[in-house]
CSV table of C-alpha atoms in Angstrom, one decimal:
chain,number,residue,atom,x,y,z
A,30,MET,CA,3.0,15.8,321.6
A,31,LYS,CA,1.6,17.2,324.8
A,32,ALA,CA,-1.5,15.4,326.1
A,33,VAL,CA,-4.0,15.5,328.9
A,34,PHE,CA,-5.4,12.0,329.8
A,35,MET,CA,-8.9,11.6,331.2
A,36,GLY,CA,-10.0,8.2,332.6
A,37,THR,CA,-11.0,6.4,335.7
A,38,PRO,CA,-11.3,2.5,335.8
A,39,ASP,CA,-9.0,-0.4,335.1
A,40,PHE,CA,-10.1,-0.3,331.4
A,41,ALA,CA,-8.3,3.0,331.0
A,42,VAL,CA,-5.0,2.0,332.6
A,43,PRO,CA,-3.4,0.2,329.7
A,44,VAL,CA,-4.1,3.2,327.4
A,45,LEU,CA,-2.4,5.6,329.8
A,46,ASP,CA,0.5,3.2,330.3
A,47,ALA,CA,1.0,2.8,326.5
A,48,MET,CA,1.1,6.6,326.1
A,49,LEU,CA,3.8,6.9,328.7
A,50,LYS,CA,5.8,4.1,327.1
A,51,ALA,CA,5.5,5.7,323.7
A,52,GLY,CA,7.1,8.9,325.1
A,53,ILE,CA,4.0,11.1,324.9
A,54,ASP,CA,4.2,14.0,327.3
A,55,VAL,CA,1.2,13.5,329.6
A,56,ALA,CA,1.1,16.8,331.3
A,57,ALA,CA,-1.9,16.0,333.6
A,58,VAL,CA,-4.3,13.1,334.3
A,59,VAL,CA,-7.9,13.8,335.1
A,60,THR,CA,-9.9,11.2,337.0
A,61,GLN,CA,-13.1,11.0,339.1
A,62,PRO,CA,-13.0,12.1,342.8
A,63,ASP,CA,-11.8,9.6,345.4
A,64,LYS,CA,-14.3,7.3,347.0
A,65,THR,CA,-14.6,5.9,350.5
A,66,LYS,CA,-15.1,2.2,351.2
A,67,GLY,CA,-15.9,0.0,354.2
A,68,ARG,CA,-16.7,0.7,357.8
A,69,GLY,CA,-13.5,2.6,358.2
A,70,ARG,CA,-14.4,4.9,355.3
A,71,LYS,CA,-11.0,4.3,353.8
A,72,LEU,CA,-10.2,6.6,350.8
A,73,ILE,CA,-9.9,4.6,347.5
A,74,TYR,CA,-8.1,6.0,344.5
A,75,SER,CA,-9.1,5.2,341.0
A,76,PRO,CA,-6.8,2.8,339.1
A,77,VAL,CA,-5.9,5.6,336.8
A,78,LYS,CA,-4.9,7.9,339.7
A,79,GLU,CA,-2.8,5.1,341.1
A,80,LEU,CA,-0.8,4.8,337.9
A,81,ALA,CA,-0.5,8.6,337.5
A,82,LEU,CA,0.9,9.1,341.0
A,83,SER,CA,3.4,6.3,340.5
A,84,ARG,CA,4.7,8.1,337.5
A,85,GLY,CA,4.8,11.5,339.1
A,86,ILE,CA,2.0,13.0,336.9
A,87,GLU,CA,-0.2,15.8,338.2
A,88,VAL,CA,-3.7,14.5,339.0
A,89,LEU,CA,-6.8,16.7,338.7
A,90,GLN,CA,-10.2,15.5,340.1
A,91,PRO,CA,-13.1,17.9,339.3
A,92,VAL,CA,-16.4,17.0,340.8
A,93,ARG,CA,-18.3,18.4,337.8
A,94,ILE,CA,-16.4,19.6,334.8
A,95,LYS,CA,-19.3,21.6,333.3
A,96,LYS,CA,-19.5,23.7,336.5
A,97,ASP,CA,-15.8,24.1,337.2
A,98,PRO,CA,-14.4,27.0,335.2
A,99,ASP,CA,-11.1,26.9,337.2
A,100,PHE,CA,-10.5,23.4,336.0
A,101,GLN,CA,-11.1,24.3,332.4
A,102,ASP,CA,-8.8,27.3,332.8
A,103,LYS,CA,-6.1,25.0,334.0
A,104,ILE,CA,-6.4,22.8,331.0
A,105,ARG,CA,-6.2,25.9,328.7
A,106,ALA,CA,-3.0,26.9,330.5
A,107,ILE,CA,-1.5,23.4,329.8
A,108,ALA,CA,-2.4,24.0,326.1
A,109,PRO,CA,-2.4,20.3,325.2
A,110,ASP,CA,-2.1,19.1,321.6
A,111,VAL,CA,-4.7,16.4,322.4
A,112,ILE,CA,-7.0,15.2,325.2
A,113,VAL,CA,-7.4,11.5,325.4
A,114,VAL,CA,-10.6,10.3,327.0
A,115,VAL,CA,-11.1,6.6,328.1
A,116,ALA,CA,-14.1,5.7,330.3
A,117,PHE,CA,-13.8,8.9,332.3
A,118,GLY,CA,-17.3,9.0,333.7
A,119,GLN,CA,-18.5,12.5,333.0
A,120,ILE,CA,-19.8,14.3,329.9
A,121,ILE,CA,-17.2,16.5,328.3
A,122,PRO,CA,-18.5,20.0,327.6
A,123,GLN,CA,-17.9,21.7,324.2
A,124,SER,CA,-15.8,24.4,325.9
A,125,LEU,CA,-13.3,21.6,326.8
A,126,LEU,CA,-13.5,19.8,323.5
A,127,ASP,CA,-12.4,23.0,321.8
A,128,ILE,CA,-9.2,23.4,323.7
A,129,PRO,CA,-6.7,20.9,322.2
A,130,ARG,CA,-5.1,21.5,318.8
A,131,ILE,CA,-5.7,18.0,317.5
A,132,GLY,CA,-9.0,17.5,319.4
A,133,CYS,CA,-10.3,15.1,322.0
A,134,VAL,CA,-9.8,11.5,321.1
A,135,ASN,CA,-12.0,8.8,322.8
A,136,VAL,CA,-11.3,5.1,323.0
A,137,HIS,CA,-14.7,3.3,322.9
A,138,GLY,CA,-15.2,-0.4,323.6
A,139,SER,CA,-17.3,-1.3,320.6
A,140,LEU,CA,-17.3,-1.1,316.8
A,141,LEU,CA,-19.1,2.2,316.4
A,142,PRO,CA,-21.7,3.2,315.6
A,143,LYS,CA,-22.9,-0.1,317.2
A,144,TYR,CA,-23.3,0.0,321.0
A,145,ARG,CA,-22.9,3.6,321.7
A,146,GLY,CA,-23.3,4.3,325.4
A,147,ALA,CA,-22.1,3.5,328.9
A,148,ALA,CA,-21.9,-0.3,328.9
A,149,PRO,CA,-20.9,-1.5,325.4
A,150,ILE,CA,-18.8,-4.5,326.6
A,151,GLN,CA,-21.6,-6.0,328.7
A,152,TRP,CA,-24.3,-5.5,326.1
A,153,ALA,CA,-22.2,-7.1,323.4
A,154,ILE,CA,-22.2,-10.3,325.5
A,155,LEU,CA,-25.8,-10.0,326.6
A,156,LYS,CA,-26.9,-9.8,322.9
A,157,GLY,CA,-24.9,-12.8,321.8
A,158,GLU,CA,-22.4,-11.0,319.5
A,159,LYS,CA,-19.7,-13.1,318.1
A,160,GLU,CA,-17.2,-10.2,317.9
A,161,THR,CA,-16.8,-6.7,319.1
A,162,GLY,CA,-13.9,-4.3,319.2
A,163,VAL,CA,-12.5,-0.9,319.9
A,164,THR,CA,-13.0,2.4,318.0
A,165,THR,CA,-11.1,5.6,318.4
A,166,MET,CA,-13.0,8.8,317.5
A,167,LEU,CA,-12.8,12.5,317.6
A,168,MET,CA,-15.3,13.5,320.3
A,169,ASP,CA,-18.2,16.0,319.7
A,170,ALA,CA,-21.0,17.2,321.9
A,171,GLY,CA,-23.1,14.0,321.2
A,172,LEU,CA,-22.8,10.7,323.1
A,173,ASP,CA,-20.3,8.6,321.2
A,174,THR,CA,-21.3,10.2,317.9
A,175,GLY,CA,-18.0,11.7,316.8
A,176,ASP,CA,-16.1,11.0,313.6
A,177,MET,CA,-14.4,7.6,313.7
A,178,LEU,CA,-10.6,7.3,313.3
A,179,LEU,CA,-9.4,3.6,313.6
A,180,LYS,CA,-11.0,0.3,314.6
A,181,ALA,CA,-9.8,-3.0,315.9
A,182,VAL,CA,-11.9,-6.2,315.9
A,183,VAL,CA,-11.8,-8.5,318.9
A,184,PRO,CA,-13.6,-11.9,318.8
A,185,ILE,CA,-15.9,-12.9,321.8
A,186,ALA,CA,-15.1,-16.4,323.2
A,187,LYS,CA,-17.9,-18.8,324.1
A,188,ASP,CA,-17.0,-18.5,327.8
A,189,GLU,CA,-16.3,-14.8,327.7
A,190,THR,CA,-17.3,-12.6,330.7
A,191,SER,CA,-17.5,-8.8,330.6
A,192,GLU,CA,-14.4,-8.8,332.9
A,193,SER,CA,-12.2,-11.0,330.5
A,194,LEU,CA,-13.5,-9.1,327.4
A,195,SER,CA,-12.8,-5.8,329.0
A,196,GLY,CA,-9.2,-6.8,329.5
A,197,LYS,CA,-8.8,-7.8,325.9
A,198,LEU,CA,-10.4,-4.6,324.6
A,199,SER,CA,-8.4,-2.4,326.9
A,200,GLU,CA,-5.1,-3.9,325.5
A,201,ALA,CA,-6.4,-3.6,322.0
A,202,GLY,CA,-7.4,0.0,322.7
A,203,ALA,CA,-4.0,0.9,324.0
A,204,ASP,CA,-2.3,-0.2,320.7
A,205,LEU,CA,-5.1,1.5,318.7
A,206,LEU,CA,-4.7,4.8,320.5
A,207,ILE,CA,-1.0,5.0,319.9
A,208,ARG,CA,-1.5,4.3,316.2
A,209,THR,CA,-4.3,6.9,316.1
A,210,LEU,CA,-2.2,9.6,317.7
A,211,GLU,CA,0.7,8.9,315.3
A,212,GLY,CA,-1.7,9.0,312.3
A,213,LEU,CA,-3.3,12.3,313.4
A,214,GLU,CA,0.0,13.9,313.9
A,215,LYS,CA,1.3,12.8,310.5
A,216,GLY,CA,-2.1,13.6,308.8
A,217,THR,CA,-2.5,10.0,307.5
A,218,ILE,CA,-5.9,9.4,309.1
A,219,SER,CA,-9.1,10.8,307.6
A,220,PRO,CA,-12.0,11.0,310.1
A,221,VAL,CA,-15.1,9.1,309.0
A,222,PRO,CA,-18.6,10.3,310.1
A,223,GLN,CA,-20.8,7.7,311.7
A,224,ASP,CA,-23.7,6.5,309.7
A,225,ASP,CA,-26.6,6.8,312.1
A,226,SER,CA,-28.7,4.5,309.9
A,227,ARG,CA,-26.3,1.7,310.8
A,228,ALA,CA,-26.2,2.4,314.5
A,229,GLY,CA,-26.9,-0.7,316.6
A,230,MET,CA,-28.4,-1.0,320.1
A,231,TYR,CA,-27.7,1.8,322.6
A,232,ALA,CA,-25.6,0.3,325.4
A,233,SER,CA,-27.5,1.8,328.4
A,234,MET,CA,-26.2,1.8,331.9
A,235,LEU,CA,-26.5,-1.4,333.9
A,236,SER,CA,-28.7,-1.8,337.0
A,237,LYS,CA,-28.8,-4.3,339.9
A,238,GLU,CA,-32.3,-5.3,338.8
A,239,MET,CA,-30.9,-6.7,335.5
A,240,GLY,CA,-29.3,-9.5,337.5
A,241,GLU,CA,-32.4,-11.3,338.5
A,242,ILE,CA,-32.6,-14.6,336.6
A,243,ASP,CA,-35.8,-15.6,334.9
A,244,PHE,CA,-35.6,-19.4,334.4
A,245,SER,CA,-38.4,-19.4,331.9
A,246,LEU,CA,-35.9,-17.9,329.4
A,247,PRO,CA,-33.6,-20.2,327.3
A,248,ALA,CA,-30.5,-21.5,329.0
A,249,GLU,CA,-28.4,-19.8,326.3
A,250,GLN,CA,-29.8,-16.4,327.2
A,251,ILE,CA,-29.3,-16.9,330.9
A,252,ASP,CA,-25.8,-18.0,330.3
A,253,ARG,CA,-25.1,-14.7,328.4
A,254,GLN,CA,-26.7,-12.8,331.3
A,255,ILE,CA,-24.4,-14.5,333.9
A,256,ARG,CA,-21.3,-13.8,331.8
A,257,GLY,CA,-22.3,-10.3,330.6
A,258,LEU,CA,-23.1,-9.1,334.1
A,259,TYR,CA,-20.0,-10.5,335.6
A,260,PRO,CA,-18.7,-9.2,338.0
A,261,TRP,CA,-21.2,-6.3,338.3
A,262,PRO,CA,-24.1,-6.3,339.0
A,263,GLY,CA,-23.9,-10.1,339.0
A,264,THR,CA,-26.8,-12.5,338.6
A,265,TYR,CA,-29.0,-13.9,341.3
A,266,THR,CA,-32.0,-16.1,342.2
A,267,HIS,CA,-33.4,-17.3,345.5
A,268,PHE,CA,-32.9,-20.5,347.5
A,269,ASN,CA,-35.2,-21.2,350.5
A,270,GLY,CA,-36.1,-17.5,350.6
A,271,ARG,CA,-32.4,-16.3,350.6
A,272,LEU,CA,-30.7,-14.6,347.8
A,273,LEU,CA,-28.4,-16.9,345.8
A,274,ARG,CA,-25.9,-15.4,343.5
A,275,ILE,CA,-24.9,-17.4,340.4
A,276,TRP,CA,-21.3,-16.6,339.4
A,277,LYS,CA,-20.7,-19.4,336.9
A,278,ALA,CA,-22.7,-22.0,335.0
A,279,ASP,CA,-22.6,-24.1,331.9
A,280,ILE,CA,-25.4,-25.0,329.4
A,281,GLY,CA,-26.8,-28.5,329.7
A,282,PRO,CA,-29.4,-30.6,327.8
A,283,ASP,CA,-33.1,-30.2,328.4
A,284,ALA,CA,-34.4,-32.5,331.2
A,285,GLY,CA,-37.4,-33.5,329.1
A,286,PRO,CA,-41.2,-33.1,329.2
A,287,GLY,CA,-42.7,-32.0,332.5
A,288,ALA,CA,-39.7,-30.3,334.0
A,289,GLU,CA,-40.7,-26.8,335.1
A,290,PRO,CA,-38.3,-23.9,334.6
A,291,GLY,CA,-36.4,-23.1,337.8
A,292,THR,CA,-36.6,-26.7,339.1
A,293,VAL,CA,-33.5,-28.6,340.1
A,294,VAL,CA,-33.5,-31.7,337.9
A,295,ASN,CA,-30.2,-33.3,338.8
A,296,VAL,CA,-27.8,-33.1,341.8
A,297,THR,CA,-24.2,-34.6,341.9
A,298,LYS,CA,-21.4,-34.2,344.3
A,299,LYS,CA,-20.0,-31.4,342.2
A,300,ASN,CA,-23.0,-29.4,340.8
A,301,MET,CA,-26.7,-29.1,340.4
A,302,THR,CA,-28.6,-28.7,337.2
A,303,VAL,CA,-31.6,-26.4,336.9
A,304,GLN,CA,-34.2,-26.6,334.1
A,305,THR,CA,-34.9,-23.4,332.0
A,306,GLY,CA,-37.4,-22.5,329.4
A,307,GLN,CA,-35.1,-24.3,326.9
A,308,GLY,CA,-32.2,-26.4,328.0
A,309,ALA,CA,-30.8,-26.4,331.4
A,310,LEU,CA,-28.1,-24.7,333.5
A,311,ILE,CA,-25.3,-26.7,335.2
A,312,ILE,CA,-24.5,-24.4,338.2
A,313,GLY,CA,-20.8,-24.2,338.9
A,314,GLU,CA,-20.2,-21.4,341.3
A,315,VAL,CA,-22.5,-19.6,343.8
A,316,GLN,CA,-22.8,-17.3,346.8
A,317,LEU,CA,-25.6,-17.7,349.3
A,318,GLU,CA,-26.7,-14.5,351.1
A,319,GLY,CA,-24.4,-13.9,354.0
A,320,LYS,CA,-21.8,-16.4,352.8
A,321,LYS,CA,-18.6,-16.3,350.8
A,322,ARG,CA,-18.4,-17.2,347.1
A,323,MET,CA,-17.8,-20.9,346.6
A,324,ASP,CA,-17.9,-23.7,344.1
A,325,CYS,CA,-21.2,-25.6,343.8
A,326,ALA,CA,-19.7,-28.7,345.5
A,327,SER,CA,-19.0,-26.7,348.7
A,328,PHE,CA,-22.5,-25.2,348.5
A,329,LEU,CA,-24.1,-28.7,348.2
A,330,ASN,CA,-22.0,-29.9,351.2
A,331,GLY,CA,-23.6,-27.3,353.4
A,332,ASN,CA,-27.1,-27.2,352.0
A,333,LYS,CA,-29.6,-29.9,351.3
A,334,VAL,CA,-30.6,-29.7,347.6
A,335,LEU,CA,-32.8,-32.4,346.1
A,336,PRO,CA,-34.2,-32.9,342.6
A,337,GLY,CA,-37.6,-31.3,342.4
A,338,MET,CA,-36.7,-28.3,344.5
A,339,ALA,CA,-37.4,-24.9,342.9
A,340,LEU,CA,-35.0,-21.9,342.8
A,341,GLY,CA,-36.4,-18.4,342.6
A,342,GLU,CA,-38.6,-18.7,345.7
């Protein structure tokens, strides 16, 4: 089976690696253009490009597929049996979907039709789901609306972050993709149309503004916000007028009547507890504006925090 692989972030790497280990002929890898980082404007390759180069695979990096006929002609010349797409980062035009004999197979990080969209892993945590999973599907012109092929269910742990869940889902997706390609080649998989009436919430893109903590919300919801938006965009509040990122917290008991949301209700050598609209948050790891990330004990050693002080100001 000859394939073209399209993907960019860490989530896509285990799938590409599994294809190579399975002996699939990956004729080319398509990934997003290189980015620059830091004062020195150092060129940064995507994780998928790093793997492809290490295996001697040709790498293609079109800026915009829709407006790059030369790129599409190159894919036609390769004549792949299948194009595998995993978190690539651009919409695939119909002209490209029509090229492979088997079709374009996408590995999506949710149990479709639930959580179609750009950030299914984060939204599953934000919404308090107990489980999620991976779905392989035949791509069409819609956004995650193609016929489903196979699914794998992955439970969400109580302390799960989007980073840890992404790792679990990418590994599950790698195995699922190999089984999917084998089934398509043998004709043992029957594509199943998605039932739009059962589609869940659309997993829209994340924004930095989503990270601001509203302490009037229940502690359980804020805890999901911290875990779901980890590591990007991250969650934050303010301490003495300076931005304070909250990287880790646990849910604690309500401080009782009279405690205002956002108020520090307890301080120990190791952590501080902040009242919320329902319950409290025991802050475990923070990062004050202009400082390095640290555990709460280190933060308390360098900053005077007393019960009754308010965060968010």
